[in-house]
mmCIF file of C-alpha atoms in Angstrom:
data_model
loop_
_atom_site.group_PDB
_atom_site.id
_atom_site.type_symbol
_atom_site.label_atom_id
_atom_site.label_comp_id
_atom_site.label_asym_id
_atom_site.label_seq_id
_atom_site.Cartn_x
_atom_site.Cartn_y
_atom_site.Cartn_z
ATOM 1 C CA SER A 1 42.944 26.672 36.723
ATOM 2 C CA GLN A 2 41.799 29.937 38.848
ATOM 3 C CA GLN A 3 43.282 30.194 42.044
ATOM 4 C CA GLY A 4 40.824 32.894 43.469
ATOM 5 C CA GLU A 5 37.617 33.286 43.173
ATOM 6 C CA GLU A 6 36.210 36.649 44.446
ATOM 7 C CA ASP A 7 32.499 36.775 45.962
ATOM 8 C CA PRO A 8 30.380 38.431 44.336
ATOM 9 C CA GLN A 9 30.768 38.740 41.300
ATOM 10 C CA ALA A 10 29.388 42.061 41.516
ATOM 11 C CA LEU A 11 28.193 44.609 43.981
ATOM 12 C CA SER A 12 26.161 47.998 44.105
ATOM 13 C CA ILE A 13 25.818 50.372 46.848
ATOM 14 C CA GLN A 14 25.053 53.761 47.760
ATOM 15 C CA GLU A 15 27.409 55.849 49.081
ATOM 16 C CA GLY A 16 28.231 56.178 52.648
ATOM 17 C CA GLU A 17 28.005 51.589 53.261
ATOM 18 C CA ASN A 18 30.017 49.772 53.172
ATOM 19 C CA ALA A 19 31.149 47.300 50.793
ATOM 20 C CA THR A 20 32.596 43.937 51.414
ATOM 21 C CA MET A 21 34.558 41.240 48.955
ATOM 22 C CA ASN A 22 35.319 37.574 49.619
ATOM 23 C CA CYS A 23 38.556 35.560 47.979
ATOM 24 C CA SER A 24 38.342 32.468 48.322
ATOM 25 C CA TYR A 25 42.106 30.654 47.249
ATOM 26 C CA LYS A 26 43.661 27.093 46.940
ATOM 27 C CA THR A 27 46.991 26.992 47.611
ATOM 28 C CA SER A 28 49.534 27.743 50.571
ATOM 29 C CA ILE A 29 51.319 31.401 49.978
ATOM 30 C CA ASN A 30 53.236 33.846 51.006
ATOM 31 C CA ASN A 31 51.138 36.464 50.997
ATOM 32 C CA LEU A 32 47.772 38.337 49.239
ATOM 33 C CA GLN A 33 46.950 41.162 47.695
ATOM 34 C CA TRP A 34 44.566 42.855 46.837
ATOM 35 C CA TYR A 35 44.102 45.104 43.238
ATOM 36 C CA ARG A 36 41.795 47.928 42.314
ATOM 37 C CA GLN A 37 41.921 48.231 38.597
ATOM 38 C CA ASN A 38 39.397 50.924 37.216
ATOM 39 C CA SER A 39 37.821 50.669 33.506
ATOM 40 C CA GLY A 40 40.406 50.440 30.809
ATOM 41 C CA ARG A 41 43.261 50.736 33.327
ATOM 42 C CA GLY A 42 45.837 49.150 35.266
ATOM 43 C CA LEU A 43 45.686 47.441 38.443
ATOM 44 C CA VAL A 44 46.605 49.882 41.800
ATOM 45 C CA HIS A 45 47.609 48.078 44.168
ATOM 46 C CA LEU A 46 45.781 48.597 47.447
ATOM 47 C CA ILE A 47 47.450 46.247 50.294
ATOM 48 C CA LEU A 48 49.841 43.360 51.029
ATOM 49 C CA ILE A 49 48.629 41.009 53.768
ATOM 50 C CA ARG A 50 51.306 38.156 54.492
ATOM 51 C CA SER A 51 50.411 34.718 55.719
ATOM 52 C CA ASN A 52 51.211 35.467 59.560
ATOM 53 C CA GLU A 53 48.724 38.441 59.784
ATOM 54 C CA ARG A 54 45.261 37.984 60.264
ATOM 55 C CA GLU A 55 44.113 41.810 60.154
ATOM 56 C CA LYS A 56 46.389 44.855 58.069
ATOM 57 C CA HIS A 57 44.256 48.428 57.327
ATOM 58 C CA SER A 58 44.822 51.275 55.129
ATOM 59 C CA GLY A 59 42.381 54.605 55.610
ATOM 60 C CA ARG A 60 39.297 53.174 54.503
ATOM 61 C CA LEU A 61 40.134 49.891 53.776
ATOM 62 C CA ARG A 62 40.450 46.450 56.119
ATOM 63 C CA VAL A 63 41.283 43.472 54.350
ATOM 64 C CA THR A 64 41.008 40.260 57.168
ATOM 65 C CA LEU A 65 42.901 37.249 56.241
ATOM 66 C CA ASP A 66 42.152 33.257 57.129
ATOM 67 C CA THR A 67 44.859 30.872 56.473
ATOM 68 C CA SER A 68 43.019 27.833 57.656
ATOM 69 C CA LYS A 69 40.141 28.278 55.389
ATOM 70 C CA LYS A 70 42.082 29.691 53.215
ATOM 71 C CA SER A 71 39.797 32.873 52.678
ATOM 72 C CA SER A 72 40.306 36.783 52.642
ATOM 73 C CA SER A 73 38.225 40.081 52.676
ATOM 74 C CA LEU A 74 38.202 43.226 51.649
ATOM 75 C CA LEU A 75 36.268 46.065 53.662
ATOM 76 C CA ILE A 76 35.831 49.465 52.228
ATOM 77 C CA THR A 77 33.848 51.293 54.503
ATOM 78 C CA ALA A 78 32.450 54.691 54.189
ATOM 79 C CA SER A 79 32.077 53.968 50.004
ATOM 80 C CA ARG A 80 32.432 56.757 47.860
ATOM 81 C CA ALA A 81 31.229 57.544 43.898
ATOM 82 C CA ALA A 82 35.054 56.830 43.031
ATOM 83 C CA ASP A 83 35.151 53.876 44.523
ATOM 84 C CA THR A 84 33.693 52.058 41.669
ATOM 85 C CA ALA A 85 35.913 49.983 39.788
ATOM 86 C CA SER A 86 36.808 46.012 39.904
ATOM 87 C CA TYR A 87 38.804 44.470 43.176
ATOM 88 C CA PHE A 88 40.899 41.413 43.019
ATOM 89 C CA CYS A 89 43.572 39.460 44.725
ATOM 90 C CA ALA A 90 46.306 37.522 44.137
ATOM 91 C CA THR A 91 48.357 35.951 45.821
ATOM 92 C CA ASP A 92 51.778 34.401 44.910
ATOM 93 C CA ALA A 93 50.525 30.438 45.207
ATOM 94 C CA ASN A 94 53.589 30.172 47.057
ATOM 95 C CA THR A 95 56.203 29.296 43.356
ATOM 96 C CA GLY A 96 59.014 30.166 45.603
ATOM 97 C CA PHE A 97 58.395 33.665 43.043
ATOM 98 C CA GLN A 98 56.517 36.542 42.599
ATOM 99 C CA LYS A 99 53.827 34.889 39.783
ATOM 100 C CA LEU A 100 50.964 36.789 40.327
ATOM 101 C CA VAL A 101 47.514 34.040 40.604
ATOM 102 C CA PHE A 102 44.650 36.576 40.359
ATOM 103 C CA GLY A 103 40.846 36.422 40.980
ATOM 104 C CA THR A 104 37.922 36.837 38.929
ATOM 105 C CA GLY A 105 37.127 40.147 40.521
ATOM 106 C CA THR A 106 34.183 41.523 42.209
ATOM 107 C CA ARG A 107 32.722 44.388 39.930
ATOM 108 C CA LEU A 108 31.253 47.455 42.475
ATOM 109 C CA LEU A 109 29.571 50.470 41.982
ATOM 110 C CA VAL A 110 29.249 53.318 44.330
ATOM 111 C CA SER A 111 26.371 55.914 43.139
ATOM 112 C CA PRO A 112 25.791 58.476 44.646
ATOM 113 C CA ASN B 1 59.699 58.239 39.496
ATOM 114 C CA ALA B 2 58.054 56.804 36.805
ATOM 115 C CA GLY B 3 55.446 54.376 36.855
ATOM 116 C CA VAL B 4 55.876 51.149 34.486
ATOM 117 C CA MET B 5 55.734 52.380 31.270
ATOM 118 C CA GLN B 6 53.682 50.386 28.023
ATOM 119 C CA ASN B 7 53.021 51.172 25.340
ATOM 120 C CA PRO B 8 51.076 51.276 22.828
ATOM 121 C CA ARG B 9 47.480 51.337 24.999
ATOM 122 C CA HIS B 10 45.692 50.507 21.937
ATOM 123 C CA LEU B 11 46.776 48.191 18.597
ATOM 124 C CA VAL B 12 45.028 46.597 15.803
ATOM 125 C CA ARG B 13 46.282 44.061 13.838
ATOM 126 C CA ARG B 14 45.308 42.504 11.032
ATOM 127 C CA ARG B 15 44.905 38.124 10.789
ATOM 128 C CA GLY B 16 48.695 36.887 10.074
ATOM 129 C CA GLN B 17 50.981 40.138 11.575
ATOM 130 C CA GLU B 18 52.801 40.873 14.395
ATOM 131 C CA ALA B 19 52.406 42.001 17.248
ATOM 132 C CA ARG B 20 55.053 44.238 20.068
ATOM 133 C CA LEU B 21 53.919 45.301 23.520
ATOM 134 C CA ARG B 22 56.527 47.094 24.652
ATOM 135 C CA CYS B 23 56.941 47.455 29.454
ATOM 136 C CA SER B 24 59.585 50.277 30.166
ATOM 137 C CA PRO B 25 59.834 48.873 34.252
ATOM 138 C CA MET B 26 59.275 51.648 37.083
ATOM 139 C CA LYS B 27 63.134 52.760 37.862
ATOM 140 C CA GLY B 28 65.138 50.362 39.952
ATOM 141 C CA HIS B 29 62.855 47.135 38.735
ATOM 142 C CA SER B 30 64.429 44.538 36.912
ATOM 143 C CA HIS B 31 61.592 42.364 36.936
ATOM 144 C CA VAL B 32 59.153 42.288 34.555
ATOM 145 C CA TYR B 33 55.409 39.716 34.759
ATOM 146 C CA TRP B 34 53.372 39.980 32.207
ATOM 147 C CA TYR B 35 49.477 39.339 32.332
ATOM 148 C CA ARG B 36 47.429 38.765 29.832
ATOM 149 C CA GLN B 37 43.270 39.947 30.744
ATOM 150 C CA LEU B 38 39.762 38.598 28.617
ATOM 151 C CA PRO B 39 37.207 40.319 28.873
ATOM 152 C CA GLU B 40 35.529 40.624 32.583
ATOM 153 C CA GLU B 41 38.230 38.088 33.266
ATOM 154 C CA GLY B 42 41.088 38.415 36.386
ATOM 155 C CA LEU B 43 44.577 38.385 35.021
ATOM 156 C CA LYS B 44 46.182 35.323 33.923
ATOM 157 C CA PHE B 45 50.595 35.074 34.088
ATOM 158 C CA MET B 46 52.184 34.713 31.298
ATOM 159 C CA VAL B 47 56.079 34.926 31.846
ATOM 160 C CA TYR B 48 58.356 36.556 33.545
ATOM 161 C CA LEU B 49 61.800 38.008 33.021
ATOM 162 C CA GLN B 50 64.777 39.430 34.417
ATOM 163 C CA LYS B 51 67.584 41.245 33.075
ATOM 164 C CA GLU B 52 68.425 38.996 29.530
ATOM 165 C CA ASN B 53 67.434 36.272 31.748
ATOM 166 C CA ILE B 54 63.197 34.606 31.133
ATOM 167 C CA ILE B 55 62.572 32.769 34.519
ATOM 168 C CA ASP B 56 59.520 31.249 34.016
ATOM 169 C CA GLU B 57 56.834 31.079 30.346
ATOM 170 C CA SER B 58 54.566 28.441 32.100
ATOM 171 C CA GLY B 59 51.633 30.343 31.097
ATOM 172 C CA MET B 60 52.617 31.225 27.835
ATOM 173 C CA PRO B 61 51.572 29.795 24.843
ATOM 174 C CA LYS B 62 54.669 27.385 23.049
ATOM 175 C CA GLU B 63 54.203 28.560 19.709
ATOM 176 C CA ARG B 64 53.726 31.938 18.332
ATOM 177 C CA PHE B 65 54.415 33.808 21.736
ATOM 178 C CA SER B 66 57.536 34.910 22.565
ATOM 179 C CA ALA B 67 59.406 37.464 25.248
ATOM 180 C CA GLU B 68 63.018 39.196 26.101
ATOM 181 C CA PHE B 69 63.957 41.595 28.791
ATOM 182 C CA PRO B 70 67.485 42.959 27.148
ATOM 183 C CA LYS B 71 69.853 44.429 28.599
ATOM 184 C CA GLU B 72 69.256 47.791 27.354
ATOM 185 C CA GLY B 73 65.793 48.406 26.900
ATOM 186 C CA PRO B 74 62.412 47.849 27.606
ATOM 187 C CA SER B 75 60.564 44.098 27.744
ATOM 188 C CA ILE B 76 59.472 43.423 24.473
ATOM 189 C CA LEU B 77 55.841 40.693 23.990
ATOM 190 C CA ARG B 78 55.853 39.221 20.658
ATOM 191 C CA ILE B 79 52.860 37.713 18.934
ATOM 192 C CA GLN B 80 53.802 36.566 15.915
ATOM 193 C CA GLN B 81 50.707 35.319 13.144
ATOM 194 C CA VAL B 82 47.883 36.915 15.517
ATOM 195 C CA VAL B 83 44.520 34.925 15.784
ATOM 196 C CA ARG B 84 41.478 36.646 16.896
ATOM 197 C CA GLY B 85 41.523 34.307 20.428
ATOM 198 C CA ASP B 86 44.870 36.778 20.603
ATOM 199 C CA SER B 87 42.881 39.921 20.741
ATOM 200 C CA ALA B 88 42.763 41.011 24.675
ATOM 201 C CA ALA B 89 44.710 43.417 27.226
ATOM 202 C CA TYR B 90 48.685 42.398 28.500
ATOM 203 C CA PHE B 91 49.630 44.557 31.136
ATOM 204 C CA CYS B 92 53.291 44.614 32.356
ATOM 205 C CA ALA B 93 54.114 44.736 36.005
ATOM 206 C CA SER B 94 57.687 44.979 37.860
ATOM 207 C CA SER B 95 58.849 45.003 41.407
ATOM 208 C CA PRO B 96 62.349 45.556 42.066
ATOM 209 C CA THR B 97 63.149 41.001 43.443
ATOM 210 C CA GLY B 98 61.278 38.631 42.824
ATOM 211 C CA ASP B 99 61.129 36.743 45.904
ATOM 212 C CA PRO B 100 57.422 36.283 47.351
ATOM 213 C CA LEU B 101 58.702 36.882 50.959
ATOM 214 C CA SER B 102 60.742 40.560 50.126
ATOM 215 C CA ASN B 103 56.632 41.110 50.694
ATOM 216 C CA GLN B 104 57.229 43.766 47.541
ATOM 217 C CA PRO B 105 53.994 44.437 45.329
ATOM 218 C CA GLN B 106 54.156 44.284 41.692
ATOM 219 C CA HIS B 107 53.352 47.357 40.392
ATOM 220 C CA PHE B 108 50.883 47.622 36.711
ATOM 221 C CA GLY B 109 51.325 49.818 33.597
ATOM 222 C CA ASP B 110 48.089 50.858 32.198
ATOM 223 C CA GLY B 111 48.022 47.849 29.303
ATOM 224 C CA THR B 112 47.984 47.888 26.215
ATOM 225 C CA ARG B 113 44.736 47.195 23.968
ATOM 226 C CA LEU B 114 45.338 44.565 21.250
ATOM 227 C CA SER B 115 42.307 43.896 18.737
ATOM 228 C CA ILE B 116 42.349 41.559 16.104
ATOM 229 C CA LEU B 117 40.417 42.110 13.314
#
């Protein structure tokens, strides 16, 4: 079964607005990662947050992690049309090695 | 420093043929992972290899699918006697270590899109 579930499945906003995506997972983890996928391309790593971290920033990205609720959120501030992509969370699912378990993704559309 | 290279980018096969997908990891990376992505879905783990060893193949179908990562050359995902249901995007990722406590991200290639006629 799918480890992670993203919410919402699709999000449509205007340039300059903020976009928030949520991810839930089921098992204990060592870390949680967010990836971006442009149409027809591979995944680009955005940010990794460790299980003992609660919040992490990278440029316009802000990720939070709540291990008690087994959830994470990705906030993109001041969105741009170039942010249009699918966003996936992935966990290592505490398997002992880096086998990533991906969520179903959020498709973000940013209109100019 | 070249990223993960996959080829071909697109592969068309007829039912019953064989498909070979290649992946060259990033320089210095000895850990390779293969994932499959169906349309509108997330990636699903198939197999994890280190040089000359399969570490975990729990996500790979027992029949028709095989993977290798030889001492020299790229990693190969091989699908024999392909069926329509094998149509998907296959992604390869690499990392310098397989230890999740290292907190090293995986780096992905652009994938091979396999279409079965």
